[in-house]
Amino acid sequence: GDAPFPWQEELFTRFANGTIERSLDIPTGLGKTGVMAIWLVALAHCAALPRRLVYVVDRRAVVDQATDIANGLRDCIDRDPELGQALGLGARSLPISTLRGQYVDNKEWLEDPASPAIIVGTVDMIGSRLLFEGYGTTRKMRPYNAGLLGADTLVVLDEAHLVPPFEKLLETIADGGAAFGPRDEVLRNLIPPFKLLSLSATGRAGAGKWFGLQEADLEHRGVRKRLDAPKRLTVLPLVDDQRKLEDVLAEQAWRLAEKGSRPVRCIVFCDKREVARDTKDAIEKLAKGDRKAGTPPVEIETELFVGGRRVFEREEAAKRLRELGFIAGSKVERARPAFVFATSAGEV
């Protein structure tokens, strides 16, 4: 339902011509995950593209988010029979599978190798399958997994700057037809190619050609609004050898919320799960007030968002972030301050 940005239209044109650049470098908030939809529409226009799209992210929470986007695309196809026919799906739905730890693979992507499919997964789950060592797969099924992921597949590596070794592995596979495939070039050309598209927002392009914002984007009202949005940074030296880091962080966040009187949304990023957890405990203690000092209790809302959690906990945390107004488009009116304590899982 949203009008595409100029760079998305240009990327579709290139996809429709069968051209896939190695890197896509687009600032955050300008629709990189739209690559899924662009690939799908180009495929429906009979573009010479891989029929499977594998979307890889280095954080399990983001895998869930990407799966939601893929499911939304499937719903669009289900409502448009002509699009389903153009994709060769007939009356079937688009196969979508999620591969991440503590999550059962529905194996939809394995049922019909000739069908378009979207596979969303983490680095370890996709990487292990490419290397014939699929986590959670039987020994007999590992070659099937490796074969279907290693041919006729477009791997989209999101936040590629987080996992340069894995990106290098994928580049080696994409460029290694002569080394890994049949020695006879005629036979080698029979195998549908493995393609890589690395996504990043860091201004660093990987090997090979890269694609970024177009001139038309810089004149686009929506793009300019996001690029020119005010971003303010203040660096405060808060380190104190006499006090614990979590206490310092909690007090600073409490000050930003004007001791709980201002309904702010505040995220406290920490480099360790333990610090994030302890900072959450510290600010909840501040909110309880102090009878001796005559400080009344204050109502606040808090959420812990760190890695290494079970599926149920992650899903509940994602739901909670939306309820607290931290997810774009939530449009939640706040009556009391809300604090999220996160590691890099929240940043991604």
mmCIF file of C-alpha atoms in Angstrom:
data_model
loop_
_atom_site.group_PDB
_atom_site.id
_atom_site.type_symbol
_atom_site.label_atom_id
_atom_site.label_comp_id
_atom_site.label_asym_id
_atom_site.label_seq_id
_atom_site.Cartn_x
_atom_site.Cartn_y
_atom_site.Cartn_z
ATOM 1 C CA GLY A 1 0.000 0.000 0.000
ATOM 2 C CA ASP A 2 2.990 2.356 0.204
ATOM 3 C CA ALA A 3 4.456 4.137 -2.807
ATOM 4 C CA PRO A 4 7.995 2.840 -3.504
ATOM 5 C CA PHE A 5 11.065 4.999 -3.125
ATOM 6 C CA PRO A 6 13.007 5.786 -6.327
ATOM 7 C CA TRP A 7 15.823 3.394 -5.336
ATOM 8 C CA GLN A 8 13.267 0.590 -4.951
ATOM 9 C CA GLU A 9 11.887 1.286 -8.437
ATOM 10 C CA GLU A 10 15.406 1.259 -9.881
ATOM 11 C CA LEU A 11 16.235 -1.976 -8.070
ATOM 12 C CA PHE A 12 13.087 -3.547 -9.523
ATOM 13 C CA THR A 13 14.184 -2.477 -13.014
ATOM 14 C CA ARG A 14 17.541 -4.153 -12.491
ATOM 15 C CA PHE A 15 15.962 -7.288 -11.043
ATOM 16 C CA ALA A 16 13.552 -7.417 -13.998
ATOM 17 C CA ASN A 17 16.604 -7.401 -16.288
ATOM 18 C CA GLY A 18 18.169 -10.223 -14.269
ATOM 19 C CA THR A 19 20.822 -7.950 -12.749
ATOM 20 C CA ILE A 20 21.731 -8.471 -9.076
ATOM 21 C CA GLU A 21 24.378 -6.236 -7.520
ATOM 22 C CA ARG A 22 26.550 -7.636 -4.762
ATOM 23 C CA SER A 23 25.792 -4.976 -2.121
ATOM 24 C CA LEU A 24 22.871 -2.724 -1.232
ATOM 25 C CA ASP A 25 23.881 0.208 0.960
ATOM 26 C CA ILE A 26 20.825 2.163 2.090
ATOM 27 C CA PRO A 27 20.415 4.288 5.257
ATOM 28 C CA THR A 28 18.265 2.907 8.056
ATOM 29 C CA GLY A 29 14.536 3.546 7.721
ATOM 30 C CA LEU A 30 14.393 3.604 3.932
ATOM 31 C CA GLY A 31 12.921 0.187 3.281
ATOM 32 C CA LYS A 32 15.750 -2.323 2.771
ATOM 33 C CA THR A 33 13.457 -5.223 3.708
ATOM 34 C CA GLY A 34 11.408 -4.234 0.642
ATOM 35 C CA VAL A 35 13.936 -6.315 -1.285
ATOM 36 C CA MET A 36 11.687 -9.329 -0.609
ATOM 37 C CA ALA A 37 8.715 -7.716 -2.340
ATOM 38 C CA ILE A 38 10.842 -6.386 -5.208
ATOM 39 C CA TRP A 39 12.278 -9.868 -5.877
ATOM 40 C CA LEU A 40 8.801 -11.399 -5.752
ATOM 41 C CA VAL A 41 7.226 -8.930 -8.195
ATOM 42 C CA ALA A 42 10.192 -9.204 -10.578
ATOM 43 C CA LEU A 43 9.883 -12.993 -10.447
ATOM 44 C CA ALA A 44 6.205 -12.687 -11.351
ATOM 45 C CA HIS A 45 7.322 -10.662 -14.388
ATOM 46 C CA CYS A 46 9.388 -13.661 -15.539
ATOM 47 C CA ALA A 47 12.724 -12.086 -14.581
ATOM 48 C CA ALA A 48 15.772 -14.362 -14.739
ATOM 49 C CA LEU A 49 16.184 -14.501 -10.960
ATOM 50 C CA PRO A 50 16.787 -17.330 -8.470
ATOM 51 C CA ARG A 51 13.462 -18.864 -7.449
ATOM 52 C CA ARG A 52 14.336 -19.082 -3.754
ATOM 53 C CA LEU A 53 15.080 -16.073 -1.570
ATOM 54 C CA VAL A 54 16.949 -16.705 1.674
ATOM 55 C CA TYR A 55 16.817 -13.754 4.063
ATOM 56 C CA VAL A 56 19.554 -14.019 6.706
ATOM 57 C CA VAL A 57 19.817 -11.916 9.851
ATOM 58 C CA ASP A 58 22.199 -12.184 12.790
ATOM 59 C CA ARG A 59 19.537 -11.698 15.480
ATOM 60 C CA ARG A 60 16.686 -14.084 16.235
ATOM 61 C CA ALA A 61 14.298 -11.265 17.106
ATOM 62 C CA VAL A 62 14.811 -9.740 13.659
ATOM 63 C CA VAL A 63 14.206 -13.159 12.056
ATOM 64 C CA ASP A 64 10.714 -13.045 13.552
ATOM 65 C CA GLN A 65 10.187 -9.542 12.167
ATOM 66 C CA ALA A 66 11.372 -10.555 8.677
ATOM 67 C CA THR A 67 9.081 -13.604 8.809
ATOM 68 C CA ASP A 68 6.119 -11.317 9.507
ATOM 69 C CA ILE A 69 6.988 -9.311 6.382
ATOM 70 C CA ALA A 70 7.226 -12.497 4.308
ATOM 71 C CA ASN A 71 3.867 -13.677 5.658
ATOM 72 C CA GLY A 72 2.371 -10.333 4.634
ATOM 73 C CA LEU A 73 3.610 -10.890 1.079
ATOM 74 C CA ARG A 74 2.065 -14.356 1.066
ATOM 75 C CA ASP A 75 -1.261 -12.851 2.146
ATOM 76 C CA CYS A 76 -1.067 -10.420 -0.799
ATOM 77 C CA ILE A 77 -0.543 -13.323 -3.208
ATOM 78 C CA ASP A 78 -3.416 -15.283 -1.660
ATOM 79 C CA ARG A 79 -5.693 -12.298 -2.366
ATOM 80 C CA ASP A 80 -4.454 -11.988 -5.967
ATOM 81 C CA PRO A 81 -4.887 -15.233 -7.957
ATOM 82 C CA GLU A 82 -3.291 -13.686 -11.064
ATOM 83 C CA LEU A 83 -0.112 -12.990 -9.124
ATOM 84 C CA GLY A 84 -0.087 -16.564 -7.828
ATOM 85 C CA GLN A 85 -0.457 -17.872 -11.378
ATOM 86 C CA ALA A 86 2.359 -15.607 -12.608
ATOM 87 C CA LEU A 87 4.618 -17.073 -9.924
ATOM 88 C CA GLY A 88 3.681 -20.613 -10.912
ATOM 89 C CA LEU A 89 2.021 -21.285 -7.565
ATOM 90 C CA GLY A 90 -1.390 -22.133 -8.933
ATOM 91 C CA ALA A 91 -3.841 -22.374 -6.053
ATOM 92 C CA ARG A 92 -1.059 -22.922 -3.480
ATOM 93 C CA SER A 93 0.283 -20.340 -1.055
ATOM 94 C CA LEU A 94 3.855 -19.091 -1.254
ATOM 95 C CA PRO A 95 6.061 -21.440 0.832
ATOM 96 C CA ILE A 96 7.660 -19.599 3.747
ATOM 97 C CA SER A 97 9.958 -21.271 6.260
ATOM 98 C CA THR A 98 11.779 -19.930 9.299
ATOM 99 C CA LEU A 99 15.102 -21.469 10.323
ATOM 100 C CA ARG A 100 16.380 -20.402 13.697
ATOM 101 C CA GLY A 101 17.234 -22.002 16.981
ATOM 102 C CA GLN A 102 14.396 -23.364 19.145
ATOM 103 C CA TYR A 103 12.033 -23.110 16.164
ATOM 104 C CA VAL A 104 10.719 -26.074 14.187
ATOM 105 C CA ASP A 105 11.286 -25.882 10.421
ATOM 106 C CA ASN A 106 7.912 -26.378 8.692
ATOM 107 C CA LYS A 107 9.844 -27.727 5.652
ATOM 108 C CA GLU A 108 7.536 -25.929 3.205
ATOM 109 C CA TRP A 109 10.587 -24.826 1.215
ATOM 110 C CA LEU A 110 11.584 -28.483 0.709
ATOM 111 C CA GLU A 111 8.237 -29.767 -0.554
ATOM 112 C CA ASP A 112 8.563 -28.512 -4.147
ATOM 113 C CA PRO A 113 12.051 -27.436 -5.314
ATOM 114 C CA ALA A 114 10.496 -25.941 -8.476
ATOM 115 C CA SER A 115 8.324 -23.518 -6.489
ATOM 116 C CA PRO A 116 9.327 -19.993 -5.445
ATOM 117 C CA ALA A 117 9.927 -19.840 -1.704
ATOM 118 C CA ILE A 118 11.151 -17.495 1.018
ATOM 119 C CA ILE A 119 13.390 -18.869 3.768
ATOM 120 C CA VAL A 120 14.200 -16.622 6.718
ATOM 121 C CA GLY A 121 16.978 -17.727 9.036
ATOM 122 C CA THR A 122 19.898 -16.941 11.285
ATOM 123 C CA VAL A 123 23.548 -17.120 10.268
ATOM 124 C CA ASP A 124 24.170 -20.413 12.064
ATOM 125 C CA MET A 125 21.100 -22.186 10.678
ATOM 126 C CA ILE A 126 21.647 -21.122 7.056
ATOM 127 C CA GLY A 127 25.450 -21.358 7.198
ATOM 128 C CA SER A 128 25.458 -24.860 8.660
ATOM 129 C CA ARG A 129 23.142 -26.082 5.904
ATOM 130 C CA LEU A 130 25.291 -24.573 3.171
ATOM 131 C CA LEU A 131 28.259 -26.438 4.656
ATOM 132 C CA PHE A 132 26.428 -29.816 4.720
ATOM 133 C CA GLU A 133 26.127 -29.696 8.518
ATOM 134 C CA GLY A 134 22.567 -28.490 8.994
ATOM 135 C CA TYR A 135 21.654 -28.010 12.645
ATOM 136 C CA GLY A 136 18.566 -30.023 13.467
ATOM 137 C CA THR A 137 18.612 -32.002 10.202
ATOM 138 C CA THR A 138 19.273 -35.700 9.720
ATOM 139 C CA ARG A 139 22.472 -36.859 8.059
ATOM 140 C CA LYS A 140 20.554 -38.043 4.989
ATOM 141 C CA MET A 141 18.748 -34.713 4.558
ATOM 142 C CA ARG A 142 21.864 -32.527 4.811
ATOM 143 C CA PRO A 143 22.801 -32.866 1.108
ATOM 144 C CA TYR A 144 19.245 -31.873 0.108
ATOM 145 C CA ASN A 145 19.407 -28.771 2.299
ATOM 146 C CA ALA A 146 22.825 -27.806 0.948
ATOM 147 C CA GLY A 147 21.766 -28.441 -2.644
ATOM 148 C CA LEU A 148 18.585 -26.392 -2.523
ATOM 149 C CA LEU A 149 20.231 -23.493 -0.668
ATOM 150 C CA GLY A 150 23.382 -23.598 -2.801
ATOM 151 C CA ALA A 151 21.675 -23.382 -6.206
ATOM 152 C CA ASP A 152 18.890 -21.260 -7.706
ATOM 153 C CA THR A 153 18.976 -19.126 -4.554
ATOM 154 C CA LEU A 154 19.336 -15.429 -3.795
ATOM 155 C CA VAL A 155 20.782 -14.961 -0.312
ATOM 156 C CA VAL A 156 19.983 -11.554 1.166
ATOM 157 C CA LEU A 157 22.319 -10.924 4.105
ATOM 158 C CA ASP A 158 20.839 -8.205 6.297
ATOM 159 C CA GLU A 159 23.111 -6.122 8.559
ATOM 160 C CA ALA A 160 26.074 -7.630 6.715
ATOM 161 C CA HIS A 161 28.542 -5.449 8.640
ATOM 162 C CA LEU A 162 27.808 -7.533 11.759
ATOM 163 C CA VAL A 163 29.089 -10.785 10.245
ATOM 164 C CA PRO A 164 31.983 -10.125 7.810
ATOM 165 C CA PRO A 165 33.330 -13.721 8.052
ATOM 166 C CA PHE A 166 29.949 -15.144 7.020
ATOM 167 C CA GLU A 167 29.645 -12.575 4.236
ATOM 168 C CA LYS A 168 33.064 -13.688 2.982
ATOM 169 C CA LEU A 169 31.908 -17.318 3.007
ATOM 170 C CA LEU A 170 28.836 -16.432 0.925
ATOM 171 C CA GLU A 171 30.987 -14.443 -1.515
ATOM 172 C CA THR A 172 33.268 -17.450 -1.910
ATOM 173 C CA ILE A 173 30.300 -19.697 -2.707
ATOM 174 C CA ALA A 174 28.781 -17.151 -5.116
ATOM 175 C CA ASP A 175 32.085 -16.705 -6.967
ATOM 176 C CA GLY A 176 33.214 -20.315 -6.702
ATOM 177 C CA GLY A 177 31.358 -21.976 -9.552
ATOM 178 C CA ALA A 178 34.602 -23.071 -11.184
ATOM 179 C CA ALA A 179 36.051 -24.389 -7.915
ATOM 180 C CA PHE A 180 32.955 -26.082 -6.477
ATOM 181 C CA GLY A 181 30.955 -26.967 -9.589
ATOM 182 C CA PRO A 182 31.531 -29.342 -12.521
ATOM 183 C CA ARG A 183 34.846 -28.885 -14.326
ATOM 184 C CA ASP A 184 33.025 -28.868 -17.661
ATOM 185 C CA GLU A 185 31.767 -25.302 -18.213
ATOM 186 C CA VAL A 186 28.764 -26.525 -20.232
ATOM 187 C CA LEU A 187 27.631 -28.678 -17.307
ATOM 188 C CA ARG A 188 28.419 -25.878 -14.876
ATOM 189 C CA ASN A 189 26.079 -23.535 -16.740
ATOM 190 C CA LEU A 190 23.222 -25.998 -16.295
ATOM 191 C CA ILE A 191 23.170 -25.343 -12.549
ATOM 192 C CA PRO A 192 21.014 -22.308 -11.635
ATOM 193 C CA PRO A 193 23.293 -19.798 -9.905
ATOM 194 C CA PHE A 194 23.718 -18.921 -6.249
ATOM 195 C CA LYS A 195 23.537 -15.131 -5.795
ATOM 196 C CA LEU A 196 24.381 -12.876 -2.865
ATOM 197 C CA LEU A 197 22.985 -9.450 -1.985
ATOM 198 C CA SER A 198 24.470 -7.904 1.155
ATOM 199 C CA LEU A 199 22.410 -5.236 2.935
ATOM 200 C CA SER A 200 23.938 -2.582 5.145
ATOM 201 C CA ALA A 201 23.368 0.958 6.353
ATOM 202 C CA THR A 202 26.932 1.726 7.400
ATOM 203 C CA GLY A 203 28.216 3.339 4.209
ATOM 204 C CA ARG A 204 30.591 0.458 3.590
ATOM 205 C CA ALA A 205 30.190 -1.495 0.358
ATOM 206 C CA GLY A 206 31.442 -5.055 0.056
ATOM 207 C CA ALA A 207 33.234 -6.652 -2.843
ATOM 208 C CA GLY A 208 31.853 -6.218 -6.357
ATOM 209 C CA LYS A 209 29.270 -3.717 -7.563
ATOM 210 C CA TRP A 210 27.063 -2.012 -5.025
ATOM 211 C CA PHE A 211 23.784 -0.166 -5.193
ATOM 212 C CA GLY A 212 22.603 2.808 -3.135
ATOM 213 C CA LEU A 213 20.368 5.861 -3.116
ATOM 214 C CA GLN A 214 19.691 7.444 -6.515
ATOM 215 C CA GLU A 215 19.677 11.128 -7.399
ATOM 216 C CA ALA A 216 15.879 11.017 -7.439
ATOM 217 C CA ASP A 217 15.914 9.756 -3.847
ATOM 218 C CA LEU A 218 17.689 12.890 -2.657
ATOM 219 C CA GLU A 219 14.827 14.963 -4.091
ATOM 220 C CA HIS A 220 12.105 12.634 -2.769
ATOM 221 C CA ARG A 221 10.085 14.223 0.029
ATOM 222 C CA GLY A 222 9.821 11.053 2.129
ATOM 223 C CA VAL A 223 13.537 10.263 1.814
ATOM 224 C CA ARG A 224 14.597 13.811 2.648
ATOM 225 C CA LYS A 225 12.306 13.866 5.674
ATOM 226 C CA ARG A 226 14.047 10.798 7.089
ATOM 227 C CA LEU A 227 17.579 11.784 6.136
ATOM 228 C CA ASP A 228 17.172 15.317 7.516
ATOM 229 C CA ALA A 229 15.366 14.342 10.720
ATOM 230 C CA PRO A 230 17.102 15.982 13.699
ATOM 231 C CA LYS A 231 19.485 13.685 15.522
ATOM 232 C CA ARG A 232 21.093 14.993 18.673
ATOM 233 C CA LEU A 233 23.992 13.451 20.539
ATOM 234 C CA THR A 234 25.437 14.447 23.896
ATOM 235 C CA VAL A 235 28.395 12.550 25.330
ATOM 236 C CA LEU A 236 28.551 12.480 29.130
ATOM 237 C CA PRO A 237 31.476 10.967 31.062
ATOM 238 C CA LEU A 238 29.574 9.000 33.700
ATOM 239 C CA VAL A 239 32.220 6.458 34.703
ATOM 240 C CA ASP A 240 32.807 6.385 38.416
ATOM 241 C CA ASP A 241 35.110 3.825 40.021
ATOM 242 C CA GLN A 242 33.244 4.215 43.301
ATOM 243 C CA ARG A 243 29.822 3.249 41.919
ATOM 244 C CA LYS A 244 28.374 0.426 39.884
ATOM 245 C CA LEU A 245 27.714 1.025 36.205
ATOM 246 C CA GLU A 246 24.062 -0.032 36.489
ATOM 247 C CA ASP A 247 23.434 2.578 39.204
ATOM 248 C CA VAL A 248 24.985 5.326 37.081
ATOM 249 C CA LEU A 249 22.955 4.330 34.017
ATOM 250 C CA ALA A 250 19.714 4.108 35.999
ATOM 251 C CA GLU A 251 20.194 7.540 37.562
ATOM 252 C CA GLN A 252 20.933 9.127 34.194
ATOM 253 C CA ALA A 253 17.798 7.578 32.650
ATOM 254 C CA TRP A 254 15.793 8.657 35.703
ATOM 255 C CA ARG A 255 17.056 12.212 35.216
ATOM 256 C CA LEU A 256 15.930 12.195 31.575
ATOM 257 C CA ALA A 257 12.464 11.206 32.733
ATOM 258 C CA GLU A 258 12.555 14.040 35.302
ATOM 259 C CA LYS A 259 12.211 11.530 38.129
ATOM 260 C CA GLY A 260 9.227 9.865 36.505
ATOM 261 C CA SER A 261 7.168 12.998 35.909
ATOM 262 C CA ARG A 262 7.824 13.146 32.155
ATOM 263 C CA PRO A 263 6.236 10.385 29.952
ATOM 264 C CA VAL A 264 9.375 9.751 27.904
ATOM 265 C CA ARG A 265 10.406 6.655 25.998
ATOM 266 C CA CYS A 266 13.964 5.849 26.999
ATOM 267 C CA ILE A 267 16.252 3.050 25.815
ATOM 268 C CA VAL A 268 19.310 2.111 27.854
ATOM 269 C CA PHE A 269 21.783 0.127 25.756
ATOM 270 C CA CYS A 270 24.303 -2.041 27.590
ATOM 271 C CA ASP A 271 27.108 -4.260 26.327
ATOM 272 C CA LYS A 272 26.246 -7.063 28.756
ATOM 273 C CA ARG A 273 22.971 -8.794 29.573
ATOM 274 C CA GLU A 274 23.733 -8.703 33.288
ATOM 275 C CA VAL A 275 24.220 -4.916 33.240
ATOM 276 C CA ALA A 276 20.937 -4.434 31.345
ATOM 277 C CA ARG A 277 19.095 -6.599 33.872
ATOM 278 C CA ASP A 278 20.663 -4.890 36.894
ATOM 279 C CA THR A 279 19.986 -1.414 35.456
ATOM 280 C CA LYS A 280 16.322 -2.343 35.064
ATOM 281 C CA ASP A 281 16.235 -3.437 38.723
ATOM 282 C CA ALA A 282 17.949 -0.195 39.770
ATOM 283 C CA ILE A 283 15.469 2.110 38.031
ATOM 284 C CA GLU A 284 12.510 0.120 39.363
ATOM 285 C CA LYS A 285 13.960 0.656 42.840
ATOM 286 C CA LEU A 286 14.161 4.414 42.199
ATOM 287 C CA ALA A 287 10.521 4.399 41.092
ATOM 288 C CA LYS A 288 9.424 2.839 44.385
ATOM 289 C CA GLY A 289 10.387 6.058 46.142
ATOM 290 C CA ASP A 290 11.869 6.527 49.606
ATOM 291 C CA ARG A 291 9.650 6.999 52.654
ATOM 292 C CA LYS A 292 12.472 8.310 54.823
ATOM 293 C CA ALA A 293 13.373 10.948 52.227
ATOM 294 C CA GLY A 294 9.715 11.718 51.603
ATOM 295 C CA THR A 295 9.903 10.605 47.952
ATOM 296 C CA PRO A 296 6.598 9.115 46.767
ATOM 297 C CA PRO A 297 6.459 6.092 44.433
ATOM 298 C CA VAL A 298 6.071 6.704 40.696
ATOM 299 C CA GLU A 299 4.385 4.484 38.130
ATOM 300 C CA ILE A 300 6.712 3.490 35.287
ATOM 301 C CA GLU A 301 6.848 0.722 32.683
ATOM 302 C CA THR A 302 9.965 -1.302 31.929
ATOM 303 C CA GLU A 303 11.038 -4.037 29.539
ATOM 304 C CA LEU A 304 14.207 -6.108 29.177
ATOM 305 C CA PHE A 305 15.242 -6.853 25.572
ATOM 306 C CA VAL A 306 18.392 -8.966 25.294
ATOM 307 C CA GLY A 307 19.599 -11.948 23.274
ATOM 308 C CA GLY A 308 19.766 -15.572 24.384
ATOM 309 C CA ARG A 309 16.097 -15.821 25.295
ATOM 310 C CA ARG A 310 13.513 -18.466 24.543
ATOM 311 C CA VAL A 311 11.070 -18.048 21.655
ATOM 312 C CA PHE A 312 8.101 -17.333 23.923
ATOM 313 C CA GLU A 313 10.038 -14.677 25.840
ATOM 314 C CA ARG A 314 11.194 -12.973 22.633
ATOM 315 C CA GLU A 315 7.684 -12.909 21.186
ATOM 316 C CA GLU A 316 6.282 -11.479 24.397
ATOM 317 C CA ALA A 317 9.045 -8.847 24.494
ATOM 318 C CA ALA A 318 8.348 -7.829 20.875
ATOM 319 C CA LYS A 319 4.640 -7.488 21.688
ATOM 320 C CA ARG A 320 5.496 -5.438 24.755
ATOM 321 C CA LEU A 321 7.731 -3.057 22.763
ATOM 322 C CA ARG A 322 4.793 -2.277 20.473
ATOM 323 C CA GLU A 323 2.452 -1.699 23.411
ATOM 324 C CA LEU A 324 4.954 0.721 24.955
ATOM 325 C CA GLY A 325 5.251 2.687 21.706
ATOM 326 C CA PHE A 326 8.838 1.785 20.801
ATOM 327 C CA ILE A 327 7.973 0.269 17.403
ATOM 328 C CA ALA A 328 7.463 2.647 14.471
ATOM 329 C CA GLY A 329 3.798 3.112 13.695
ATOM 330 C CA SER A 330 2.618 2.125 17.190
ATOM 331 C CA LYS A 331 1.102 5.606 17.835
ATOM 332 C CA VAL A 332 0.792 4.964 21.561
ATOM 333 C CA GLU A 333 -0.027 7.906 23.810
ATOM 334 C CA ARG A 334 2.099 7.738 26.933
ATOM 335 C CA ALA A 335 0.887 8.772 30.387
ATOM 336 C CA ARG A 336 3.964 7.524 32.261
ATOM 337 C CA PRO A 337 7.635 6.975 31.365
ATOM 338 C CA ALA A 338 8.676 3.736 29.664
ATOM 339 C CA PHE A 339 12.184 2.288 29.788
ATOM 340 C CA VAL A 340 13.699 -0.469 27.659
ATOM 341 C CA PHE A 341 16.987 -2.038 28.766
ATOM 342 C CA ALA A 342 18.672 -3.684 25.810
ATOM 343 C CA THR A 343 21.854 -5.175 24.407
ATOM 344 C CA SER A 344 22.735 -5.078 20.700
ATOM 345 C CA ALA A 345 19.620 -7.214 20.043
ATOM 346 C CA GLY A 346 17.648 -3.993 20.492
ATOM 347 C CA GLU A 347 19.945 -2.004 18.212
ATOM 348 C CA VAL A 348 19.445 -4.433 15.315
#
